[in-house]
Short mmCIF file of C-alpha atoms in Angstrom, two decimals:
data_model
loop_
_atom_site.label_atom_id
_atom_site.label_comp_id
_atom_site.label_asym_id
_atom_site.label_seq_id
_atom_site.Cartn_x
_atom_site.Cartn_y
_atom_site.Cartn_z
CA SER A 1 -8.71 -17.21 -11.68
CA LYS A 2 -9.71 -17.44 -15.34
CA THR A 3 -7.62 -14.46 -16.33
CA GLY A 4 -5.34 -14.29 -13.34
CA LYS A 5 -1.44 -14.40 -13.25
CA LYS A 6 0.07 -16.65 -10.97
CA GLU A 7 3.47 -15.44 -9.50
CA ILE A 8 5.77 -17.36 -7.17
CA LEU A 9 8.03 -15.34 -4.96
CA PRO A 10 10.22 -17.38 -2.67
CA ILE A 11 10.79 -15.49 0.67
CA ILE A 12 12.33 -16.49 4.00
CA LEU A 13 10.61 -14.97 6.86
CA GLU A 14 12.33 -13.95 10.14
CA ASN A 15 10.79 -14.36 13.46
CA GLY A 16 8.47 -11.57 14.47
CA ASP A 17 6.94 -9.12 12.08
CA ASN A 18 7.75 -9.16 8.29
CA ASN A 19 6.89 -6.78 5.40
CA ILE A 20 6.80 -7.88 2.02
CA ALA A 21 6.29 -5.51 -1.13
CA GLN A 22 5.60 -6.89 -4.55
CA LYS A 23 4.92 -4.59 -7.52
CA ILE A 24 2.21 -5.72 -10.02
CA SER A 25 1.31 -4.42 -13.33
CA ILE A 26 -2.44 -4.74 -14.88
CA LYS A 27 -2.70 -3.96 -18.45
CA ASP A 28 -5.78 -1.98 -19.35
CA PRO A 29 -7.50 -2.41 -15.93
CA GLN A 30 -11.15 -2.32 -15.31
CA LEU A 31 -11.72 0.54 -12.93
CA TRP A 32 -13.78 0.66 -9.86
CA TRP A 33 -16.70 3.14 -10.04
CA CYS A 34 -18.71 4.79 -7.22
CA ASN A 35 -22.43 3.78 -6.95
CA GLY A 36 -24.43 4.98 -9.86
CA TYR A 37 -21.39 5.89 -12.19
CA GLY A 38 -20.57 2.29 -13.37
CA LYS A 39 -19.68 -1.32 -12.34
CA PRO A 40 -17.54 -1.37 -8.95
CA TYR A 41 -15.06 -3.93 -10.43
CA LEU A 42 -12.83 -5.52 -7.93
CA TYR A 43 -9.59 -7.56 -8.28
CA SER A 44 -8.97 -10.55 -6.10
CA PHE A 45 -5.47 -11.20 -4.71
CA ILE A 46 -4.74 -14.45 -3.27
CA ILE A 47 -1.72 -14.80 -0.99
CA THR A 48 -0.58 -18.19 -0.17
CA MET A 49 2.36 -19.23 2.22
CA LYS A 50 3.68 -22.54 2.60
CA LEU A 51 5.11 -22.89 6.05
CA ALA A 52 8.24 -24.88 6.97
CA ASN A 53 6.10 -27.64 8.55
CA GLY A 54 4.36 -28.04 5.13
CA GLU A 55 1.08 -26.24 6.25
CA THR A 56 -0.43 -23.89 3.76
CA VAL A 57 -1.93 -20.62 4.77
CA SER A 58 -4.02 -18.33 2.35
CA GLN A 59 -5.59 -14.97 2.48
CA THR A 60 -7.75 -13.27 -0.08
CA LYS A 61 -7.98 -9.42 -0.53
CA LYS A 62 -10.16 -7.66 -3.06
CA VAL A 63 -9.05 -4.31 -4.55
CA GLY A 64 -10.53 -1.71 -6.76
CA ILE A 65 -8.59 0.47 -9.11
CA ARG A 66 -9.42 4.08 -9.70
CA THR A 67 -8.01 7.07 -11.42
CA ILE A 68 -7.82 10.53 -9.94
CA GLU A 69 -7.08 13.50 -12.14
CA LEU A 70 -6.38 17.05 -10.81
CA ILE A 71 -7.33 19.80 -13.24
CA GLN A 72 -6.07 23.19 -12.57
CA ASN A 73 -7.85 25.85 -14.76
CA GLU A 74 -6.81 29.51 -14.68
CA GLU A 75 -9.25 31.41 -12.85
CA PRO A 76 -9.47 35.30 -12.31
CA PHE A 77 -8.03 34.85 -8.66
CA GLY A 78 -5.45 32.22 -9.56
CA LYS A 79 -5.19 28.43 -10.10
#
């Protein structure tokens, strides 16, 4: 994308199911908002794998980022 970051992570997969975890950091992310509260901004993540036979397989996932805040005020009956 225009503002995207490309990261190459060489991985050797075993036969069967494989799980891969990759941490990412987004500086000052644009947040996803519920209907009527703002723009529902989505980030696109494109995962591309090059197979041993040279074939390339890609998949795109769209993800929204939100913040959740728990505010515990003192009440007469407790928090």
